[in-house]
PDB file of C-alpha atoms in Angstrom:
ATOM      1  CA  UNK A 300     -44.727 -29.778 -14.282  1.00 47.00           C
ATOM      2  CA  UNK A 301     -41.646 -27.792 -15.348  1.00 47.00           C
ATOM      3  CA  UNK A 302     -39.083 -26.290 -13.019  1.00 45.00           C
ATOM      4  CA  UNK A 303     -39.815 -22.719 -12.052  1.00 46.00           C
ATOM      5  CA  UNK A 304     -37.504 -20.150 -13.596  1.00 45.00           C
ATOM      6  CA  UNK A 305     -34.603 -18.670 -11.625  1.00 45.00           C
ATOM      7  CA  UNK A 306     -34.408 -21.706  -9.298  1.00 42.00           C
ATOM      8  CA  UNK A 307     -31.915 -24.521  -8.919  1.00 40.00           C
ATOM      9  CA  UNK A 308     -33.120 -28.129  -8.384  1.00 42.00           C
ATOM     10  CA  UNK A 309     -30.999 -30.015  -5.831  1.00 44.00           C
ATOM     11  CA  UNK A 310     -32.161 -33.347  -4.272  1.00 44.00           C
ATOM     12  CA  UNK A 311     -35.782 -32.559  -5.129  1.00 42.00           C
ATOM     13  CA  UNK A 312     -35.579 -29.210  -3.275  1.00 40.00           C
ATOM     14  CA  UNK A 313     -35.933 -25.970  -5.178  1.00 42.00           C
ATOM     15  CA  UNK A 314     -33.619 -23.214  -3.942  1.00 42.00           C
ATOM     16  CA  UNK A 315     -32.925 -19.701  -5.290  1.00 44.00           C
ATOM     17  CA  UNK A 316     -29.745 -19.191  -7.290  1.00 46.00           C
ATOM     18  CA  UNK A 317     -26.632 -17.719  -5.699  1.00 41.00           C
ATOM     19  CA  UNK A 318     -26.341 -13.959  -6.326  1.00 42.00           C
ATOM     20  CA  UNK A 319     -23.865 -12.692  -8.871  1.00 38.00           C
ATOM     21  CA  UNK A 320     -21.134 -10.451  -7.470  1.00 36.00           C
ATOM     22  CA  UNK A 321     -20.259  -7.559  -9.742  1.00 36.00           C
ATOM     23  CA  UNK A 322     -17.048  -5.551  -9.623  1.00 33.00           C
ATOM     24  CA  UNK A 323     -16.750  -1.923 -10.691  1.00 36.00           C
ATOM     25  CA  UNK A 324     -13.285  -2.148 -12.224  1.00 37.00           C
ATOM     26  CA  UNK A 325     -11.914  -3.629 -15.406  1.00 37.00           C
ATOM     27  CA  UNK A 326      -9.184  -6.122 -15.952  1.00 39.00           C
ATOM     28  CA  UNK A 327      -7.555  -7.135 -19.203  1.00 39.00           C
ATOM     29  CA  UNK A 328      -8.573 -10.602 -20.312  1.00 35.00           C
ATOM     30  CA  UNK A 329      -6.200 -13.340 -19.171  1.00 42.00           C
ATOM     31  CA  UNK A 330      -6.421 -17.088 -19.000  1.00 41.00           C
ATOM     32  CA  UNK A 331      -7.935 -18.199 -15.714  1.00 42.00           C
ATOM     33  CA  UNK A 332      -5.453 -19.773 -13.340  1.00 49.00           C
ATOM     34  CA  UNK A 333      -6.247 -22.405 -10.729  1.00 47.00           C
ATOM     35  CA  UNK A 334      -6.499 -20.998  -7.227  1.00 45.00           C
ATOM     36  CA  UNK A 335      -4.734 -22.709  -4.374  1.00 49.00           C
ATOM     37  CA  UNK A 336      -5.715 -22.502  -0.735  1.00 51.00           C
ATOM     38  CA  UNK A 337      -3.638 -19.374  -0.134  1.00 71.00           C
ATOM     39  CA  UNK A 338      -6.357 -16.735   0.236  1.00 80.00           C
ATOM     40  CA  UNK A 339      -6.869 -16.113  -3.500  1.00 89.00           C
ATOM     41  CA  UNK A 340     -10.147 -18.058  -3.685  1.00 83.00           C
ATOM     42  CA  UNK A 341     -12.240 -15.519  -1.714  1.00 88.00           C
ATOM     43  CA  UNK A 342     -14.358 -12.810  -3.398  1.00 91.00           C
ATOM     44  CA  UNK A 343     -12.122 -10.018  -1.979  1.00 93.00           C
ATOM     45  CA  UNK A 344      -9.144 -11.396  -3.920  1.00 93.00           C
ATOM     46  CA  UNK A 345     -10.907 -11.725  -7.262  1.00 93.00           C
ATOM     47  CA  UNK A 346      -8.437 -10.669  -9.974  1.00 92.00           C
ATOM     48  CA  UNK A 347      -5.292 -11.155  -7.911  1.00 95.00           C
ATOM     49  CA  UNK A 348      -2.908 -13.461  -9.752  1.00 95.00           C
ATOM     50  CA  UNK A 349      -0.504 -14.507  -7.011  1.00 96.00           C
ATOM     51  CA  UNK A 350       0.610 -13.845  -3.452  1.00 97.00           C
ATOM     52  CA  UNK A 351       3.896 -11.944  -3.356  1.00 98.00           C
ATOM     53  CA  UNK A 352       4.273 -11.623   0.424  1.00 98.00           C
ATOM     54  CA  UNK A 353       2.222 -13.771   2.736  1.00 98.00           C
ATOM     55  CA  UNK A 354       0.448 -12.688   5.887  1.00 97.00           C
ATOM     56  CA  UNK A 355       2.967 -14.568   7.982  1.00 98.00           C
ATOM     57  CA  UNK A 356       5.965 -12.896   6.348  1.00 98.00           C
ATOM     58  CA  UNK A 357       4.342  -9.475   6.747  1.00 98.00           C
ATOM     59  CA  UNK A 358       3.691 -10.001  10.431  1.00 98.00           C
ATOM     60  CA  UNK A 359       7.210 -11.220  11.077  1.00 98.00           C
ATOM     61  CA  UNK A 360       8.861  -8.331   9.181  1.00 98.00           C
ATOM     62  CA  UNK A 361       6.652  -5.717  10.860  1.00 98.00           C
ATOM     63  CA  UNK A 362       7.720  -7.044  14.302  1.00 98.00           C
ATOM     64  CA  UNK A 363      11.373  -6.889  13.251  1.00 98.00           C
ATOM     65  CA  UNK A 364      11.011  -3.276  12.072  1.00 98.00           C
ATOM     66  CA  UNK A 365       9.160  -2.273  15.242  1.00 98.00           C
ATOM     67  CA  UNK A 366      11.949  -3.779  17.352  1.00 98.00           C
ATOM     68  CA  UNK A 367      14.570  -1.805  15.407  1.00 98.00           C
ATOM     69  CA  UNK A 368      12.592   1.457  15.716  1.00 98.00           C
ATOM     70  CA  UNK A 369      11.937   0.910  19.423  1.00 98.00           C
ATOM     71  CA  UNK A 370      15.689   0.559  19.903  1.00 98.00           C
ATOM     72  CA  UNK A 371      16.427   3.614  17.721  1.00 97.00           C
ATOM     73  CA  UNK A 372      14.115   5.887  19.719  1.00 98.00           C
ATOM     74  CA  UNK A 373      14.404   4.216  23.096  1.00 97.00           C
ATOM     75  CA  UNK A 374      15.319   7.472  24.864  1.00 90.00           C
ATOM     76  CA  UNK A 375      12.124   9.272  23.918  1.00 94.00           C
ATOM     77  CA  UNK A 376       9.218   9.275  21.436  1.00 97.00           C
ATOM     78  CA  UNK A 377       8.808   9.438  17.690  1.00 98.00           C
ATOM     79  CA  UNK A 378       5.952  11.021  15.730  1.00 98.00           C
ATOM     80  CA  UNK A 379       4.877   8.639  12.947  1.00 98.00           C
ATOM     81  CA  UNK A 380       3.634  10.500   9.888  1.00 97.00           C
ATOM     82  CA  UNK A 381       1.698   8.532   7.275  1.00 96.00           C
ATOM     83  CA  UNK A 382      -0.092   9.464   4.043  1.00 94.00           C
ATOM     84  CA  UNK A 383      -3.654   8.141   3.570  1.00 92.00           C
ATOM     85  CA  UNK A 384      -4.942   5.738   2.528  1.00 93.00           C
ATOM     86  CA  UNK A 385      -2.466   3.025   1.571  1.00 95.00           C
ATOM     87  CA  UNK A 386      -0.418   3.185   4.758  1.00 97.00           C
ATOM     88  CA  UNK A 387      -3.276   2.439   7.215  1.00 96.00           C
ATOM     89  CA  UNK A 388      -2.641  -1.292   7.666  1.00 98.00           C
ATOM     90  CA  UNK A 389       1.158  -1.117   7.904  1.00 98.00           C
ATOM     91  CA  UNK A 390       1.172   1.959  10.148  1.00 98.00           C
ATOM     92  CA  UNK A 391      -1.446   0.533  12.545  1.00 98.00           C
ATOM     93  CA  UNK A 392       0.418  -2.762  12.918  1.00 98.00           C
ATOM     94  CA  UNK A 393       3.821  -1.098  13.181  1.00 98.00           C
ATOM     95  CA  UNK A 394       2.929   1.301  16.056  1.00 98.00           C
ATOM     96  CA  UNK A 395       1.143  -1.498  17.945  1.00 98.00           C
ATOM     97  CA  UNK A 396       4.351  -3.519  17.923  1.00 98.00           C
ATOM     98  CA  UNK A 397       6.522  -0.595  19.078  1.00 98.00           C
ATOM     99  CA  UNK A 398       7.061  -0.319  22.862  1.00 96.00           C
ATOM    100  CA  UNK A 399       7.856   3.410  22.884  1.00 97.00           C
ATOM    101  CA  UNK A 400       5.564   6.492  22.737  1.00 97.00           C
ATOM    102  CA  UNK A 401       4.596   6.863  19.056  1.00 97.00           C
ATOM    103  CA  UNK A 402       2.022   9.608  18.308  1.00 97.00           C
ATOM    104  CA  UNK A 403       0.501   9.293  14.844  1.00 97.00           C
ATOM    105  CA  UNK A 404      -0.064  12.088  12.341  1.00 96.00           C
ATOM    106  CA  UNK A 405      -2.108  11.179   9.226  1.00 95.00           C
ATOM    107  CA  UNK A 406      -2.059  13.456   6.192  1.00 94.00           C
ATOM    108  CA  UNK A 407      -3.903  13.477   2.883  1.00 91.00           C
ATOM    109  CA  UNK A 408      -1.873  13.620  -0.331  1.00 88.00           C
ATOM    110  CA  UNK A 409      -3.506  14.315  -3.703  1.00 85.00           C
ATOM    111  CA  UNK A 410      -1.828  12.425  -6.568  1.00 76.00           C
ATOM    112  CA  UNK A 411      -2.211  13.366 -10.220  1.00 72.00           C
ATOM    113  CA  UNK A 412      -1.032  11.329 -13.203  1.00 67.00           C
ATOM    114  CA  UNK A 413      -1.547  12.697 -16.685  1.00 62.00           C
ATOM    115  CA  UNK A 414       0.339  13.416 -19.887  1.00 62.00           C
ATOM    116  CA  UNK A 415       2.522  15.885 -18.008  1.00 63.00           C
ATOM    117  CA  UNK A 416       3.737  13.259 -15.584  1.00 64.00           C
ATOM    118  CA  UNK A 417       3.285  12.468 -11.896  1.00 67.00           C
ATOM    119  CA  UNK A 418       2.597  15.293  -9.450  1.00 74.00           C
ATOM    120  CA  UNK A 419       1.498  15.355  -5.803  1.00 82.00           C
ATOM    121  CA  UNK A 420       0.060  17.957  -3.468  1.00 84.00           C
ATOM    122  CA  UNK A 421      -0.570  18.019   0.303  1.00 83.00           C
ATOM    123  CA  UNK A 422      -3.395  20.563   0.839  1.00 80.00           C
ATOM    124  CA  UNK A 423      -3.779  20.124   4.594  1.00 76.00           C
ATOM    125  CA  UNK A 424      -1.120  21.095   7.140  1.00 79.00           C
ATOM    126  CA  UNK A 425      -0.073  18.955  10.074  1.00 91.00           C
ATOM    127  CA  UNK A 426      -2.469  19.044  13.010  1.00 91.00           C
ATOM    128  CA  UNK A 427       0.302  18.789  15.604  1.00 88.00           C
ATOM    129  CA  UNK A 428       3.485  20.789  15.822  1.00 95.00           C
ATOM    130  CA  UNK A 429       6.558  18.827  14.689  1.00 97.00           C
ATOM    131  CA  UNK A 430       9.085  21.444  15.791  1.00 97.00           C
ATOM    132  CA  UNK A 431      11.942  19.971  17.741  1.00 98.00           C
ATOM    133  CA  UNK A 432      10.518  16.428  17.627  1.00 97.00           C
ATOM    134  CA  UNK A 433      11.813  13.218  16.111  1.00 98.00           C
ATOM    135  CA  UNK A 434       9.680  12.292  13.086  1.00 98.00           C
ATOM    136  CA  UNK A 435       9.380   8.957  11.302  1.00 98.00           C
ATOM    137  CA  UNK A 436       7.687   9.072   7.906  1.00 98.00           C
ATOM    138  CA  UNK A 437       5.928   5.732   7.385  1.00 98.00           C
ATOM    139  CA  UNK A 438       5.159   4.691   3.796  1.00 98.00           C
ATOM    140  CA  UNK A 439       3.344   1.678   2.410  1.00 98.00           C
ATOM    141  CA  UNK A 440       5.381   1.722  -0.778  1.00 97.00           C
ATOM    142  CA  UNK A 441       8.072   3.964  -2.286  1.00 97.00           C
ATOM    143  CA  UNK A 442       7.782   3.842  -6.077  1.00 93.00           C
ATOM    144  CA  UNK A 443       8.675   6.954  -8.022  1.00 91.00           C
ATOM    145  CA  UNK A 444       9.736   8.704  -4.786  1.00 94.00           C
ATOM    146  CA  UNK A 445       7.695  11.803  -5.725  1.00 92.00           C
ATOM    147  CA  UNK A 446       5.217  11.434  -2.833  1.00 93.00           C
ATOM    148  CA  UNK A 447       7.949  10.667  -0.283  1.00 95.00           C
ATOM    149  CA  UNK A 448       9.996  13.729  -1.359  1.00 95.00           C
ATOM    150  CA  UNK A 449       6.936  15.912  -0.827  1.00 94.00           C
ATOM    151  CA  UNK A 450       6.390  14.447   2.669  1.00 96.00           C
ATOM    152  CA  UNK A 451      10.072  14.906   3.611  1.00 97.00           C
ATOM    153  CA  UNK A 452      10.028  18.515   2.398  1.00 95.00           C
ATOM    154  CA  UNK A 453       6.829  19.310   4.309  1.00 95.00           C
ATOM    155  CA  UNK A 454       8.183  17.737   7.507  1.00 97.00           C
ATOM    156  CA  UNK A 455      11.535  19.522   7.234  1.00 97.00           C
ATOM    157  CA  UNK A 456       9.695  22.842   6.887  1.00 95.00           C
ATOM    158  CA  UNK A 457       8.358  22.259  10.421  1.00 96.00           C
ATOM    159  CA  UNK A 458      11.927  22.245  11.846  1.00 97.00           C
ATOM    160  CA  UNK A 459      11.858  18.813  13.490  1.00 98.00           C
ATOM    161  CA  UNK A 460      14.775  17.417  15.535  1.00 98.00           C
ATOM    162  CA  UNK A 461      15.217  14.572  13.037  1.00 98.00           C
ATOM    163  CA  UNK A 462      13.507  12.919  10.114  1.00 98.00           C
ATOM    164  CA  UNK A 463      13.755   9.272   9.077  1.00 98.00           C
ATOM    165  CA  UNK A 464      11.792   7.098   6.628  1.00 98.00           C
ATOM    166  CA  UNK A 465      10.389   3.612   7.028  1.00 98.00           C
ATOM    167  CA  UNK A 466       8.609   1.872   4.142  1.00 98.00           C
ATOM    168  CA  UNK A 467       7.038  -1.553   3.925  1.00 98.00           C
ATOM    169  CA  UNK A 468       7.773  -1.912   0.185  1.00 98.00           C
ATOM    170  CA  UNK A 469      10.500  -0.347  -1.937  1.00 98.00           C
ATOM    171  CA  UNK A 470      10.264  -0.474  -5.746  1.00 96.00           C
ATOM    172  CA  UNK A 471      13.555   1.093  -6.866  1.00 95.00           C
ATOM    173  CA  UNK A 472      13.142   0.292 -10.560  1.00 91.00           C
ATOM    174  CA  UNK A 473      10.521   3.074 -10.956  1.00 86.00           C
ATOM    175  CA  UNK A 474      12.401   5.811  -9.081  1.00 92.00           C
ATOM    176  CA  UNK A 475      12.133   9.297 -10.537  1.00 91.00           C
ATOM    177  CA  UNK A 476      13.702  11.313  -7.739  1.00 93.00           C
ATOM    178  CA  UNK A 477      16.464  10.474  -5.288  1.00 95.00           C
ATOM    179  CA  UNK A 478      15.127   9.798  -1.776  1.00 96.00           C
ATOM    180  CA  UNK A 479      16.697   8.335   1.326  1.00 97.00           C
ATOM    181  CA  UNK A 480      15.026   5.357   3.021  1.00 98.00           C
ATOM    182  CA  UNK A 481      16.272   4.320   6.471  1.00 98.00           C
ATOM    183  CA  UNK A 482      14.148   1.221   7.056  1.00 98.00           C
ATOM    184  CA  UNK A 483      12.829  -1.117   4.347  1.00 98.00           C
ATOM    185  CA  UNK A 484      10.497  -4.034   4.863  1.00 98.00           C
ATOM    186  CA  UNK A 485      10.803  -5.628   1.422  1.00 98.00           C
ATOM    187  CA  UNK A 486      12.438  -4.592  -1.856  1.00 98.00           C
ATOM    188  CA  UNK A 487      10.258  -5.766  -4.769  1.00 97.00           C
ATOM    189  CA  UNK A 488      10.411  -5.923  -8.543  1.00 95.00           C
ATOM    190  CA  UNK A 489       8.400  -3.484 -10.741  1.00 92.00           C
ATOM    191  CA  UNK A 490       5.034  -5.308 -10.467  1.00 94.00           C
ATOM    192  CA  UNK A 491       1.633  -3.926  -9.618  1.00 94.00           C
ATOM    193  CA  UNK A 492       0.920  -4.877  -5.987  1.00 96.00           C
ATOM    194  CA  UNK A 493      -2.232  -4.751  -3.926  1.00 97.00           C
ATOM    195  CA  UNK A 494      -3.368  -5.774  -0.452  1.00 98.00           C
ATOM    196  CA  UNK A 495      -2.459  -4.830   3.110  1.00 98.00           C
ATOM    197  CA  UNK A 496      -3.623  -1.259   2.490  1.00 97.00           C
ATOM    198  CA  UNK A 497      -2.608  -1.000  -1.205  1.00 97.00           C
ATOM    199  CA  UNK A 498      -5.502  -0.810  -3.676  1.00 94.00           C
ATOM    200  CA  UNK A 499      -6.428  -1.002  -7.314  1.00 91.00           C
ATOM    201  CA  UNK A 500      -9.455   1.113  -8.235  1.00 86.00           C
ATOM    202  CA  UNK A 501     -10.381   1.204  -4.550  1.00 88.00           C
ATOM    203  CA  UNK A 502     -10.370  -2.581  -4.067  1.00 92.00           C
ATOM    204  CA  UNK A 503      -8.032  -5.032  -2.283  1.00 96.00           C
ATOM    205  CA  UNK A 504      -6.959  -2.863   0.673  1.00 96.00           C
ATOM    206  CA  UNK A 505      -8.403  -5.376   3.158  1.00 96.00           C
ATOM    207  CA  UNK A 506      -6.428  -8.359   1.902  1.00 97.00           C
ATOM    208  CA  UNK A 507      -4.078  -9.625   4.677  1.00 97.00           C
ATOM    209  CA  UNK A 508      -1.247 -10.304   2.180  1.00 98.00           C
ATOM    210  CA  UNK A 509       0.496  -8.432  -0.640  1.00 98.00           C
ATOM    211  CA  UNK A 510      -0.539  -9.792  -3.993  1.00 97.00           C
ATOM    212  CA  UNK A 511       0.227  -9.148  -7.665  1.00 96.00           C
ATOM    213  CA  UNK A 512      -2.311  -8.093 -10.303  1.00 94.00           C
ATOM    214  CA  UNK A 513      -0.614  -8.848 -13.608  1.00 90.00           C
ATOM    215  CA  UNK A 514      -3.554  -7.624 -15.626  1.00 84.00           C
ATOM    216  CA  UNK A 515      -3.918  -4.214 -13.969  1.00 80.00           C
ATOM    217  CA  UNK A 516      -4.510  -1.454 -16.527  1.00 66.00           C
ATOM    218  CA  UNK A 517      -1.751   1.070 -15.773  1.00 61.00           C
ATOM    219  CA  UNK A 518      -2.016   4.650 -16.937  1.00 54.00           C
ATOM    220  CA  UNK A 519       0.412   5.367 -19.799  1.00 44.00           C
ATOM    221  CA  UNK A 520       2.361   7.754 -17.549  1.00 39.00           C
ATOM    222  CA  UNK A 521       3.126   4.845 -15.245  1.00 45.00           C
ATOM    223  CA  UNK A 522       4.263   2.600 -18.049  1.00 42.00           C
ATOM    224  CA  UNK A 523       6.947   4.935 -19.344  1.00 46.00           C
ATOM    225  CA  UNK A 524       8.505   6.480 -16.247  1.00 44.00           C
ATOM    226  CA  UNK A 525      11.987   8.012 -16.525  1.00 42.00           C
ATOM    227  CA  UNK A 526      14.561   6.079 -14.504  1.00 44.00           C
ATOM    228  CA  UNK A 527      16.621   7.827 -11.847  1.00 41.00           C
ATOM    229  CA  UNK A 528      20.289   7.404 -12.743  1.00 42.00           C
ATOM    230  CA  UNK A 529      22.272   7.214  -9.490  1.00 35.00           C
TER     231      UNK A 529
END
């Protein structure tokens, strides 16, 4: 008697095959690399080439930043403004480590990349008044600086008492506009990073580390960005 189709024979026991997991994004073909026991072996990390910043390093740096910010605003409160969706992990961890009042204001930013370049829009106004209040803009990553400049301009239009910027990652090599950053978690090289809120085609936000996807297909506008000459 032959083995039934779509089954696997193991120790004389027939069991159904393991399901095939399909991903809805495309990667350029690269030679497969061996995966070490660093979180890259799981299905959620499929396509990530290496860990850039480990979970342990992220947690330690977030605590350090929270301590600095708590000291900076020790006499009052600070409104933390973050742009969805990439900042969700960093912002949540940061405010939970701060021991001062820290209201959170989340905004939605529309980003467009085409042959004309990189543009951003913020269609929805702030839900709370920022007038006369200390504001901290929290970013997951500052790359071109275009999104951050928009956020700073929108916040300044509300006449706050002060505005400062805290970013987890800074990628200065791709800067298009001059922006001031007051607190930086990590300065990184111009690589495509995912994890800890950062995504590629909607995936990887839930990874507990920051990883690099060498084979990410970048839009042409991202490959030939003008450099800001300081």
